[in-house]
Amino acid sequence: MRSAHPLHASQKPDKQYKGDNGGQEEAPSILVVEDEPMMRRSLCDLLRPQGYQVHEAAGGLEARKALGSGLFHIALIDLNLPDYSGQKLIEYVRQGELATKMIVVSGEANFENAALALQNGVFDFVSKPFDVSYLLKTIKKAAEEIAEINEESFESQTIKLSDEINRLIVDNSPDVIYILDENGYFVFVNQTSTELIGCPPENLIGTHYTSLVYKQDLKKASYVFNERRTGDRSTKGIELRLNKMGSNGSSHAESGYIYIELIAKGIYKNEEINKRNFVGTYGVIRDITERKRSEEIINYHLYHDNLTSLPNRSLFNDRLHMALLYAKRNKQKLALMFLDLDRFKKINDNFGHQAGDEILQSVAHTLKGCVREMDTLARIGGDEFLLITQDLSSPEDATKICEKILDKLNQPIMYRGNEIRITASIGVSLYPEHGKTKNELIRHADMAMYRVKEVSCNGYCFYSDDFEVKDFPNLELENDLYSALSKNEMVLYYQPQIEAVNEHVVGVEALLRWNHPKYGIITPSHFIPIAEQNGLINELGKWGLLQACQDTKELEAEGFPPLKTSFNVSVQQLHNPNFVKEVLEIVQGCCLDQNSIELEITESSLMHDLQKASAMLKLLTQAHISVAIDDFGSGYSSLNYLQNLPINTLKLDRAFIQNANLASSEKTIFTAIQSMAKSLDVNFVVEGVETTAQKTYLEKLGFSSIIQGYYYSYPIPVSELKAFIINQNGIDT
């Protein structure tokens, strides 16, 4: 039975660790720092058969105590720890100069976390879900480096190079070992200099160290290369660039440079450290060029889109932040453009995703030719692009760029003998007129782009305050809401729900809209809270359900295939003692099959009063009215209630697909919840699917349930819904 203490030794390894020479060596000890029990157990079960001595820590404080003992060669660290964060733990190891090699194994895989960890000396950063072979290879490499480091000693204060044995060791070291005199001139360099920097020792002796240092790093090198300090204050782990030298000791620009890590300390005649006793500097130069190249590649991929090589969202946000600071400081204008390709889904459907990828690359190349070097063009996913144009003299400059982009995109693209024409919708927001923050400018450009989509596509539009109604007086809305039903101002829009495998419409979600005579179409987020406060929510709910039933009946009468229509229910409606009775009267009054209607209840509303809601839901299901849990997974960790509630559908919160790692094809929360839904015999809907990348991601996971989102359709009136179903389901008219 496993010890109850969170930190405990593993069982004895199945086999002894073997070094590269095949001999028996002490197995490296590994501390697994992971607060999630299943993940911690999985990592330990993976490592023990490899012969490692595995220990566990369930939290950061226990891990800190364990690492402080100095007994661990390697630590696998999760960043997201409840009591003491992984970043703090890494900082503790760095400040304590502990010899433990740190490998981050975490789902917190954004650029900031990775960069901070690498700056603090982490050996490698492995994102969850991890590739097993890559993780094992990384651990093995760390173990090998530990073995190498243990064989080296930099602690000797008296250097005796006259001894032949010491000379043999020095000359065969993989690192360059050097000694400078008190003025910075080389008096000794080992043979490794020939291989590392291209110059034999005899040609370096007598030259100044500055001839070796890359020009841009000379200032930095002046403080460390000819180090005078000793002990803890001496140079350790400083990174510099050195010139590749000619055999005669001269440097050439075309020869390039290498990255090195420097360790250096001062040499004194005796223990008294002063200027008079200083005789020179002893240093070790380690080649880290391959590591730096790997880091550059990793950083490039962190910042860039793999398909188009354009900046991704992370780099775009950084560039936008800097552009806004520059514009504010210099009182300049800038434009942010949100570009979305029109009907790009049809290209993927007709020619395949490979064609779609090649066309996206062609579009990216075209767009780059339309902007200046100082501008930033980014692909943020699917067929969506963002563009920052700086230093504008007037809005007309942004207009010219939009027109140039549309004109260039209008030129046909040839793909395997087929002529394909691409159009785009562009939304534009200006700084400072339309926003002064990143989020404001992006959101307003997005709204302007969707306004183009609503009107005609293949055009551009500048943001206008008329596009949103968030600033209208609440009191005015509240007064108008009392008469909205009697004046027939309420309407229903429908968003299709698509079966993932055959892509047929199998259901719709009915969404309430207010067609206000002054403000136009108003979404529920603006008026539902008011209705809940003033007691109008029950009337609005009854009207919406009745209209949804009538529209469903109309579709049925016109010969459309059976669809399940879902309608959102407020928590106040659930608390109405007559709610179930009113629902049944509406459904039966429309002569509908009761299985055609589904009521959606958010998970947060359900948990508000679970006992009362449970009783109400049981009455509904007894009357054959389906029930769906909306925004599932939005914050409740216990899943026990699912087994005790009569539910028919789980609708996964849109945040899961929005935050998913689309580059991964490992099993994730989607497959887990889909399996859970299958075992509970309930339907499973993923909401918020907006881009081709998100849809492709679900396909790679083998997702076979129901999809809802902008990728297929925005919420549309019932008249447009009919045409959509005919086209999507391939119905002959």
XYZ file of C-alpha atoms in Angstrom:
733
model
C 0.000 0.000 0.000
C 1.432 3.416 -0.969
C 2.530 5.738 1.810
C 0.081 8.483 2.714
C 2.906 11.016 2.821
C 3.045 13.010 -0.467
C 6.794 12.448 -0.816
C 7.976 8.863 -0.737
C 10.601 6.656 -2.319
C 9.608 4.438 -5.173
C 9.823 0.714 -5.075
C 13.188 -0.816 -5.883
C 13.908 -0.512 -9.652
C 13.401 -3.612 -11.758
C 16.919 -3.329 -13.147
C 20.111 -1.408 -12.606
C 20.785 1.646 -14.752
C 23.451 1.026 -17.384
C 25.670 3.735 -18.773
C 26.703 4.021 -22.429
C 29.720 1.849 -21.753
C 27.455 -1.000 -20.673
C 28.816 -0.970 -17.110
C 26.676 -0.807 -14.007
C 26.239 2.732 -12.690
C 24.162 4.197 -9.925
C 20.705 4.881 -11.326
C 19.943 8.626 -11.602
C 17.363 9.729 -9.042
C 14.324 11.562 -10.412
C 11.783 13.640 -8.477
C 8.340 13.780 -10.152
C 6.573 16.999 -9.048
C 2.912 16.724 -10.085
C -0.237 17.510 -8.044
C -2.609 15.514 -10.263
C -2.485 11.925 -8.909
C -3.202 10.074 -12.162
C -0.625 12.042 -14.124
C 1.954 11.603 -11.326
C 1.333 7.860 -11.194
C 1.571 7.598 -14.992
C 4.933 9.370 -15.080
C 6.322 7.169 -12.302
C 5.073 3.998 -13.999
C 6.744 5.160 -17.205
C 10.132 5.855 -15.598
C 10.584 2.962 -13.171
C 10.997 0.258 -15.847
C 13.758 2.411 -17.368
C 15.871 1.790 -14.264
C 15.601 5.247 -12.705
C 15.191 5.797 -8.964
C 11.818 7.556 -8.911
C 10.469 9.692 -6.083
C 7.259 11.700 -5.978
C 6.091 15.066 -4.651
C 2.424 16.028 -4.768
C 3.038 19.735 -4.196
C 5.580 22.502 -4.558
C 6.475 22.856 -0.876
C 7.212 19.130 -0.497
C 9.261 19.293 -3.704
C 11.255 22.273 -2.440
C 12.119 20.427 0.759
C 13.152 17.343 -1.206
C 15.272 19.276 -3.711
C 16.972 21.150 -0.893
C 18.471 17.859 0.240
C 20.582 17.801 -2.929
C 19.815 14.113 -3.508
C 18.078 14.390 -6.877
C 19.753 14.389 -10.269
C 16.638 15.286 -12.285
C 13.268 16.890 -11.447
C 10.144 16.710 -13.665
C 8.176 19.825 -12.685
C 4.561 20.803 -13.395
C 4.144 24.613 -13.422
C 0.575 24.600 -12.110
C 0.968 23.570 -8.458
C -1.561 24.588 -5.791
C 0.689 25.547 -2.884
C 3.986 26.679 -4.430
C 4.178 27.296 -8.177
C 6.519 25.454 -10.502
C 8.165 28.740 -11.542
C 8.981 29.473 -7.881
C 10.412 25.983 -7.533
C 12.614 26.523 -10.599
C 13.775 29.865 -9.187
C 14.587 28.155 -5.858
C 16.803 25.601 -7.617
C 18.522 28.305 -9.655
C 19.194 30.624 -6.717
C 20.441 27.722 -4.595
C 22.752 26.648 -7.446
C 21.514 23.116 -6.988
C 22.863 20.546 -9.426
C 19.427 19.131 -10.233
C 18.505 19.165 -13.947
C 14.976 20.592 -14.263
C 12.594 19.430 -17.001
C 9.212 21.165 -17.151
C 6.312 18.823 -18.005
C 3.293 21.114 -18.020
C 0.113 22.115 -19.831
C 0.937 25.799 -19.195
C 2.657 25.933 -22.606
C 2.410 29.595 -23.521
C 5.453 31.602 -24.616
C 5.836 33.560 -21.381
C 5.992 30.422 -19.193
C 8.403 28.660 -21.556
C 10.682 31.699 -21.884
C 10.778 32.332 -18.120
C 11.550 28.683 -17.403
C 14.377 28.588 -19.972
C 15.824 31.834 -18.580
C 15.926 30.235 -15.151
C 18.044 27.346 -16.364
C 15.464 24.684 -17.172
C 17.015 21.855 -19.207
C 13.968 21.441 -21.446
C 10.258 22.322 -21.647
C 7.870 19.457 -22.544
C 4.213 20.380 -23.179
C 1.310 18.225 -22.042
C 0.070 16.024 -23.554
C 3.644 14.861 -24.085
C 5.246 12.521 -26.577
C 6.531 9.581 -24.485
C 9.578 8.888 -26.658
C 10.573 12.567 -26.647
C 10.245 12.792 -22.846
C 12.358 9.646 -22.300
C 14.965 10.919 -24.753
C 15.097 14.271 -22.936
C 15.548 12.569 -19.544
C 18.279 10.312 -20.934
C 20.109 13.319 -22.365
C 19.901 15.108 -19.011
C 21.257 12.008 -17.248
C 24.172 11.838 -19.691
C 25.018 15.495 -19.141
C 24.936 14.942 -15.374
C 27.385 12.089 -15.785
C 29.676 14.342 -17.837
C 29.473 17.234 -15.391
C 30.270 14.937 -12.479
C 33.503 13.979 -14.215
C 34.701 17.586 -14.496
C 36.125 19.778 -11.778
C 36.414 23.537 -11.852
C 37.257 23.963 -8.185
C 41.034 23.843 -8.328
C 42.672 27.166 -7.398
C 46.206 26.011 -8.317
C 46.648 25.107 -11.955
C 49.642 22.867 -12.644
C 49.846 22.426 -16.417
C 53.407 21.050 -16.326
C 52.111 17.678 -15.228
C 51.748 15.382 -18.278
C 48.640 13.635 -16.962
C 46.853 16.957 -16.386
C 47.925 18.121 -19.831
C 46.477 14.983 -21.413
C 43.149 15.589 -19.684
C 43.096 19.272 -20.620
C 44.029 18.712 -24.258
C 41.354 16.058 -24.682
C 38.627 18.090 -23.011
C 35.600 18.805 -25.253
C 35.767 22.380 -23.952
C 38.306 25.103 -24.671
C 40.431 25.764 -21.578
C 42.433 28.994 -21.552
C 44.607 31.195 -19.352
C 45.004 34.956 -19.842
C 47.732 37.086 -18.336
C 46.886 40.115 -16.235
C 46.492 42.239 -19.406
C 44.073 39.887 -21.173
C 46.485 38.122 -23.560
C 46.354 34.356 -24.069
C 49.226 32.489 -22.423
C 47.653 29.038 -22.699
C 44.908 27.460 -24.837
C 44.260 23.716 -25.137
C 44.056 21.801 -28.419
C 40.231 21.960 -28.528
C 40.477 25.520 -29.899
C 41.409 24.051 -33.291
C 38.127 22.183 -33.606
C 35.909 24.714 -31.821
C 36.982 28.036 -33.293
C 39.172 26.936 -36.203
C 42.490 28.163 -34.832
C 45.286 26.076 -33.240
C 46.632 27.127 -29.815
C 50.011 28.310 -31.104
C 48.321 30.969 -33.244
C 46.228 32.264 -30.346
C 49.053 32.565 -27.819
C 50.007 36.213 -27.439
C 46.776 37.596 -28.953
C 44.264 39.606 -26.941
C 40.976 37.915 -26.024
C 38.997 40.678 -27.778
C 40.162 39.329 -31.158
C 38.123 36.216 -30.404
C 34.889 37.869 -29.262
C 32.077 38.655 -31.687
C 31.825 42.413 -32.165
C 28.318 42.858 -30.751
C 29.332 41.000 -27.542
C 32.551 42.887 -26.795
C 31.011 45.077 -24.099
C 29.521 42.078 -22.335
C 32.780 40.121 -22.629
C 34.809 42.947 -21.077
C 33.241 42.181 -17.700
C 33.651 38.399 -17.725
C 36.232 37.017 -20.180
C 39.250 38.307 -18.245
C 37.554 37.665 -14.890
C 39.330 38.881 -11.741
C 36.835 37.600 -9.181
C 36.956 34.217 -7.480
C 34.585 32.016 -5.527
C 30.833 32.530 -5.753
C 31.233 35.939 -7.406
C 33.182 34.612 -10.381
C 31.685 34.126 -13.841
C 29.447 31.084 -14.328
C 27.223 30.221 -17.281
C 27.615 33.509 -19.193
C 26.621 33.167 -22.855
C 28.637 34.926 -25.566
C 29.422 34.624 -29.248
C 32.936 33.961 -30.531
C 34.239 34.479 -34.045
C 35.175 31.464 -36.135
C 38.855 32.096 -36.765
C 41.228 31.424 -39.595
C 44.130 29.049 -38.968
C 46.432 32.066 -38.590
C 44.335 33.533 -35.776
C 42.518 36.159 -37.857
C 38.720 36.394 -37.930
C 36.643 36.687 -41.089
C 33.045 37.896 -41.331
C 32.152 35.062 -43.666
C 33.419 32.512 -41.142
C 30.489 33.259 -38.846
C 30.352 32.749 -35.098
C 29.553 30.156 -32.464
C 27.602 30.412 -29.212
C 29.567 29.589 -26.077
C 28.986 29.336 -22.344
C 31.774 30.791 -20.237
C 33.126 29.884 -16.800
C 36.021 32.041 -15.583
C 37.814 33.007 -12.361
C 40.813 35.069 -11.350
C 44.233 33.581 -10.498
C 46.275 35.071 -7.630
C 49.788 34.444 -6.316
C 48.488 33.626 -2.868
C 45.264 33.652 -0.885
C 45.345 37.419 -0.495
C 43.189 38.773 -3.331
C 44.322 42.207 -4.427
C 45.487 43.982 -7.549
C 49.152 43.373 -6.766
C 48.685 39.584 -6.490
C 46.533 39.174 -9.634
C 48.371 37.188 -12.310
C 45.634 36.295 -14.813
C 42.383 34.508 -15.583
C 41.527 30.834 -15.914
C 38.468 30.013 -18.038
C 36.500 27.265 -19.700
C 34.581 27.780 -22.975
C 31.807 25.347 -23.794
C 30.225 25.223 -27.268
C 26.415 25.595 -26.989
C 25.766 26.424 -30.638
C 23.493 23.437 -31.239
C 21.481 24.188 -28.123
C 21.093 27.840 -29.127
C 20.069 26.861 -32.648
C 17.456 24.508 -31.169
C 16.200 27.270 -28.899
C 15.946 29.604 -31.894
C 13.899 27.002 -33.773
C 11.647 26.450 -30.749
C 11.197 30.203 -30.295
C 10.450 30.610 -33.975
C 7.675 28.028 -33.814
C 6.334 29.596 -30.618
C 6.015 32.884 -32.477
C 5.039 31.803 -35.985
C 2.304 29.929 -37.802
C 3.676 26.613 -39.090
C 1.701 26.683 -42.341
C 2.376 30.227 -43.609
C 5.429 31.243 -41.498
C 3.549 34.418 -40.609
C 3.543 35.675 -37.007
C 0.965 33.857 -34.885
C -1.401 35.319 -32.292
C 1.268 35.479 -29.561
C 3.764 37.440 -31.651
C 0.955 39.580 -33.070
C -0.156 40.589 -29.571
C 3.412 41.572 -28.696
C 3.782 43.600 -31.906
C 0.416 45.297 -31.363
C 1.397 46.204 -27.796
C 4.624 47.817 -29.034
C 2.852 49.542 -31.928
C 0.324 51.092 -29.547
C 3.090 52.350 -27.235
C 4.887 53.875 -30.225
C 1.708 55.457 -31.620
C 0.797 56.916 -28.235
C 4.275 58.304 -27.617
C 4.522 59.865 -31.094
C 0.831 60.858 -31.377
C 0.380 58.786 -34.522
C -2.512 56.789 -35.971
C -2.533 53.097 -36.729
C -5.077 50.742 -38.255
C -5.880 47.201 -37.268
C -7.460 45.043 -39.959
C -9.296 41.764 -39.374
C -9.388 39.756 -42.621
C -11.459 36.612 -43.140
C -11.622 34.698 -46.435
C -15.138 34.320 -47.843
C -16.660 30.838 -48.187
C -13.267 29.212 -47.715
C -15.009 26.100 -46.393
C -16.179 25.310 -49.926
C -12.583 25.058 -51.107
C -11.820 22.468 -48.435
C -15.049 20.622 -49.218
C -14.468 20.533 -52.988
C -10.693 20.128 -53.238
C -9.619 18.792 -49.828
C -7.654 20.229 -46.933
C -4.324 19.916 -48.724
C -5.611 22.274 -51.388
C -6.900 24.568 -48.663
C -3.465 24.659 -47.035
C -1.696 25.424 -50.322
C -4.158 28.205 -51.105
C -3.712 29.679 -47.617
C 0.041 29.758 -48.276
C -0.594 31.516 -51.592
C -2.930 34.025 -49.905
C -0.330 34.709 -47.194
C 2.287 35.384 -49.899
C -0.112 37.757 -51.676
C -0.946 39.609 -48.458
C 2.738 40.049 -47.576
C 3.209 41.746 -50.938
C 0.523 44.295 -50.044
C 2.061 45.595 -46.817
C 5.178 47.467 -45.797
C 8.117 45.966 -43.917
C 7.183 47.962 -40.812
C 3.654 46.471 -40.767
C 2.739 43.180 -39.080
C 0.659 40.531 -40.836
C -0.362 37.496 -38.779
C -2.426 34.354 -39.262
C -4.394 33.660 -36.093
C -6.113 30.453 -37.174
C -8.123 28.935 -40.010
C -8.650 31.507 -42.737
C -8.353 34.534 -40.427
C -5.571 37.126 -40.646
C -4.744 40.252 -38.642
C -2.782 43.222 -39.944
C -1.260 46.213 -38.126
C -0.463 49.223 -40.321
C 1.436 51.976 -38.526
C 2.198 55.663 -39.066
C -0.965 56.532 -41.002
C -1.536 60.130 -42.018
C -5.308 59.634 -42.450
C -7.982 56.885 -42.653
C -7.635 57.063 -46.442
C -4.253 55.319 -46.100
C -6.034 52.314 -44.568
C -8.630 52.463 -47.335
C -5.918 52.219 -49.990
C -4.397 49.173 -48.296
C -7.800 47.434 -48.122
C -8.478 48.122 -51.787
C -5.014 46.892 -52.765
C -5.529 43.647 -50.811
C -8.950 43.003 -52.350
C -7.609 43.730 -55.834
C -4.629 41.380 -55.451
C -6.754 38.605 -53.951
C -9.214 38.872 -56.813
C -6.599 37.514 -59.221
C -7.354 33.797 -59.799
C -5.208 31.049 -58.272
C -4.523 27.947 -60.362
C -4.700 24.651 -58.485
C -4.236 21.436 -60.480
C -5.841 22.894 -63.554
C -8.672 24.549 -61.624
C -9.054 28.319 -61.499
C -9.938 29.356 -57.944
C -10.951 32.880 -56.995
C -10.548 34.119 -53.442
C -12.432 37.016 -51.892
C -12.171 38.415 -48.398
C -14.080 40.501 -45.883
C -11.984 43.091 -44.034
C -12.930 44.927 -40.860
C -10.909 47.998 -39.855
C -10.510 49.747 -36.505
C -8.395 52.871 -36.018
C -6.290 54.006 -33.085
C -7.234 56.090 -31.180
C -10.710 56.726 -32.669
C -12.071 53.173 -32.283
C -10.123 51.986 -29.265
C -6.993 52.518 -27.224
C -6.300 48.966 -26.102
C -5.426 45.727 -27.905
C -8.697 44.044 -27.014
C -10.836 47.016 -28.071
C -9.170 47.338 -31.467
C -9.313 43.605 -32.231
C -12.943 43.285 -31.106
C -14.046 46.333 -33.093
C -12.211 45.204 -36.247
C -13.865 41.791 -35.823
C -17.302 43.415 -35.572
C -16.627 45.488 -38.688
C -15.535 42.364 -40.593
C -18.763 40.557 -39.689
C -20.734 43.575 -40.858
C -19.125 43.074 -44.300
C -20.113 39.391 -44.172
C -23.712 40.315 -43.376
C -23.980 42.739 -46.296
C -22.148 41.268 -49.282
C -18.647 39.847 -48.526
C -15.654 40.797 -50.732
C -15.322 44.259 -49.216
C -14.094 46.269 -46.269
C -15.749 48.277 -43.527
C -14.558 50.665 -40.824
C -15.870 50.160 -37.301
C -18.759 52.374 -36.196
C -20.314 52.873 -32.768
C -23.607 51.851 -34.402
C -22.320 48.258 -34.559
C -22.943 47.650 -30.870
C -25.427 48.802 -28.270
C -23.525 48.329 -25.055
C -23.745 52.012 -24.105
C -27.464 52.635 -24.458
C -29.334 53.610 -21.271
C -30.524 50.573 -19.309
C -33.548 52.469 -18.070
C -34.657 53.119 -21.659
C -34.262 49.458 -22.532
C -36.143 48.383 -19.428
C -39.086 50.639 -20.278
C -39.136 49.465 -23.906
C -38.890 45.801 -22.888
C -42.313 45.917 -21.212
C -43.980 46.531 -24.580
C -41.578 44.554 -26.818
C -43.825 41.458 -26.983
C -47.020 43.374 -27.632
C -45.286 45.290 -30.434
C -43.979 42.058 -32.048
C -40.367 43.158 -31.670
C -39.071 39.792 -30.472
C -37.729 37.358 -33.089
C -36.025 33.968 -33.093
C -32.789 33.107 -34.859
C -31.560 29.524 -35.278
C -28.045 28.082 -35.230
C -27.763 24.652 -36.893
C -26.289 21.652 -35.082
C -24.311 19.388 -37.429
C -23.666 15.649 -37.143
C -19.868 15.389 -37.422
C -19.617 12.317 -39.675
C -22.068 13.052 -42.508
C -22.314 16.822 -41.804
C -26.124 16.794 -41.930
C -28.243 19.159 -39.863
C -29.727 17.137 -36.986
C -30.921 19.946 -34.750
C -31.071 23.677 -34.151
C -30.718 25.989 -31.190
C -33.377 28.716 -31.002
C -31.864 32.052 -29.921
C -33.925 35.056 -28.841
C -33.295 38.445 -30.474
C -34.883 41.846 -29.890
C -35.486 43.884 -33.050
C -35.475 47.263 -31.298
C -36.977 50.134 -33.339
C -34.096 52.449 -32.355
C -31.064 50.173 -31.824
C -31.759 47.370 -34.285
C -31.048 43.722 -33.446
C -30.081 43.347 -29.775
C -28.602 40.088 -28.478
C -29.831 38.410 -25.249
C -26.769 39.394 -23.226
C -28.106 42.961 -23.198
C -31.762 42.395 -22.323
C -32.079 38.997 -20.594
C -30.458 40.296 -17.350
C -33.004 43.134 -17.363
C -35.856 40.686 -17.945
C -34.644 38.524 -15.063
C -34.556 41.526 -12.750
C -37.982 42.942 -13.581
C -39.844 39.612 -13.780
C -40.403 39.581 -17.558
C -38.261 36.515 -18.134
C -41.162 34.040 -17.776
C -43.210 35.859 -20.440
C -40.236 36.068 -22.813
C -39.463 32.401 -22.225
C -43.034 31.312 -22.935
C -43.140 33.402 -26.118
C -39.778 32.073 -27.324
C -40.715 28.433 -26.684
C -44.073 28.883 -28.436
C -42.439 30.498 -31.476
C -39.785 27.752 -31.605
C -42.503 25.068 -31.514
C -44.495 26.812 -34.265
C -41.405 27.140 -36.491
C -40.523 23.479 -35.866
C -44.052 22.463 -36.793
C -43.819 24.558 -39.965
C -40.604 22.795 -40.992
C -42.242 19.438 -40.314
C -45.296 20.382 -42.390
C -43.072 21.421 -45.322
C -41.429 17.987 -45.383
C -38.112 18.775 -43.759
C -36.434 15.896 -41.893
C -37.166 15.636 -38.165
C -35.026 18.075 -36.176
C -34.535 18.573 -32.463
C -35.107 22.214 -31.507
C -33.395 23.350 -28.313
C -34.384 26.445 -26.345
C -32.578 28.086 -23.419
C -34.276 28.204 -20.033
C -33.467 30.719 -17.283
C -33.018 29.657 -13.660
C -36.017 31.830 -12.751
C -38.194 29.781 -15.087
C -37.119 26.577 -13.357
C -38.270 28.030 -10.045
C -41.728 28.814 -11.440
C -44.019 26.097 -9.985
C -46.119 26.141 -13.193
C -43.131 25.815 -15.508
C -43.567 22.147 -16.480
C -47.299 22.593 -16.990
C -46.746 25.622 -19.250
C -44.122 23.787 -21.311
C -46.414 20.800 -21.899
C -49.343 23.041 -22.860
C -47.205 24.814 -25.479
C -45.715 21.631 -26.962
C -49.031 19.743 -27.030
C -50.869 22.819 -28.343
C -48.597 22.819 -31.399
C -49.251 19.086 -31.942
C -45.552 18.364 -31.806
C -43.827 15.157 -30.954
C -42.495 15.990 -27.503
C -39.127 14.476 -28.421
C -38.707 17.305 -30.946
C -38.126 19.886 -28.185
C -35.109 20.128 -25.913
C -34.665 22.597 -23.055
C -31.150 23.897 -22.405
C -30.064 24.763 -18.865
C -26.597 26.137 -18.107
C -24.464 24.139 -15.712
C -24.148 27.165 -13.396
C -27.948 27.593 -13.251
C -28.375 23.911 -12.535
C -25.920 24.004 -9.635
C -27.622 27.091 -8.176
C -30.237 24.838 -6.546
C -29.483 21.298 -7.644
C -32.186 19.611 -5.560
C -34.992 21.822 -6.844
C -33.734 21.711 -10.424
C -33.440 17.925 -10.272
C -37.091 17.544 -9.308
C -38.159 19.825 -12.159
C -36.038 17.988 -14.719
C -37.478 14.626 -13.712
C -40.974 15.945 -14.374
C -39.895 17.164 -17.813
C -38.278 13.880 -18.835
C -41.287 11.922 -17.604
C -43.269 14.016 -20.095
C -40.680 13.128 -22.843
C -39.185 16.644 -22.973
C -35.417 16.381 -23.556
C -32.996 18.266 -21.303
C -29.505 19.534 -22.233
C -26.762 20.803 -19.917
C -25.305 23.920 -21.566
C -21.758 25.297 -20.952
C -20.769 21.899 -19.536
C -17.354 21.899 -17.852
C -17.344 25.649 -17.178
C -16.308 25.337 -13.566
C -17.718 22.390 -11.631
C -15.247 19.639 -10.845
C -17.679 17.063 -9.484
C -19.425 14.929 -12.085
C -21.532 12.959 -9.643
C -24.650 14.918 -10.490
C -24.598 13.580 -14.064
C -25.420 10.070 -12.865
C -28.391 11.281 -10.855
C -30.014 13.710 -13.297
C -32.308 12.767 -16.195
C -30.387 14.560 -18.951
C -30.274 13.836 -22.669
C -27.458 16.071 -23.972
C -24.131 17.530 -22.821
C -23.055 20.747 -24.579
C -19.350 21.344 -23.972
C -18.422 24.898 -23.030
C -16.933 26.763 -26.020
C -13.803 27.647 -24.033
C -12.494 24.094 -24.514
C -12.269 24.309 -28.318
C -11.131 27.935 -28.226
C -8.193 27.047 -25.938
C -7.338 23.652 -27.443
C -3.823 22.898 -28.698
C -4.806 22.449 -32.348
C -1.345 21.166 -33.280
C -1.765 18.092 -31.096
C -3.572 14.913 -32.099
C -3.356 13.267 -28.689
C -6.529 12.227 -26.908
C -7.950 15.173 -24.962
C -10.960 16.323 -22.990
C -13.092 15.948 -26.127
C -12.526 12.235 -26.466
C -12.819 11.776 -22.708
C -16.173 13.546 -22.447
C -17.419 11.904 -25.627
C -16.676 8.499 -24.080
C -18.361 9.574 -20.852
C -21.427 10.795 -22.753
C -21.566 7.504 -24.626
C -21.412 5.520 -21.394
C -24.232 7.669 -19.960
C -26.186 7.225 -23.223
C -26.517 10.976 -23.837
C -25.823 13.171 -26.860
C -22.629 15.270 -26.943
C -22.368 18.683 -28.628
C -19.184 20.758 -29.037
C -20.024 24.462 -29.270
C -17.871 27.327 -30.544
C -16.297 25.598 -33.559
C -15.399 28.602 -35.701
C -12.396 27.780 -37.885
C -11.180 25.128 -40.290
C -8.287 24.389 -37.910
C -10.705 23.631 -35.074
C -12.849 21.388 -37.297
C -9.746 19.555 -38.584
C -8.561 19.106 -35.012
C -11.827 17.353 -34.085
C -11.544 15.153 -37.187
C -8.030 14.067 -36.165
C -9.410 13.071 -32.774
C -12.044 10.924 -34.449
C -14.841 13.092 -33.067
C -18.190 11.640 -34.159
C -20.851 13.573 -32.247
C -22.473 16.964 -32.922
C -20.836 20.298 -33.808
C -22.265 23.794 -33.445
C -20.550 27.042 -34.349
C -19.693 29.746 -36.871
C -17.693 27.268 -38.966
C -21.013 26.030 -40.371
C -23.373 28.929 -39.763
C -24.122 32.008 -37.732
C -27.564 32.234 -36.078
C -30.019 32.866 -38.934
C -33.781 33.525 -39.337
C -36.022 30.544 -40.051
C -36.348 31.525 -43.732
C -32.567 31.244 -44.208
C -32.497 28.113 -42.067
C -34.674 26.296 -44.607
C -32.246 27.043 -47.435
C -29.297 26.017 -45.254
C -30.848 22.631 -44.423
C -31.658 21.952 -48.082
C -28.065 22.711 -49.114
C -26.358 20.991 -46.174
C -28.462 17.818 -46.224
C -28.556 17.598 -50.011
C -32.370 17.703 -50.187
C -33.896 17.791 -53.665
C -36.436 20.597 -54.045
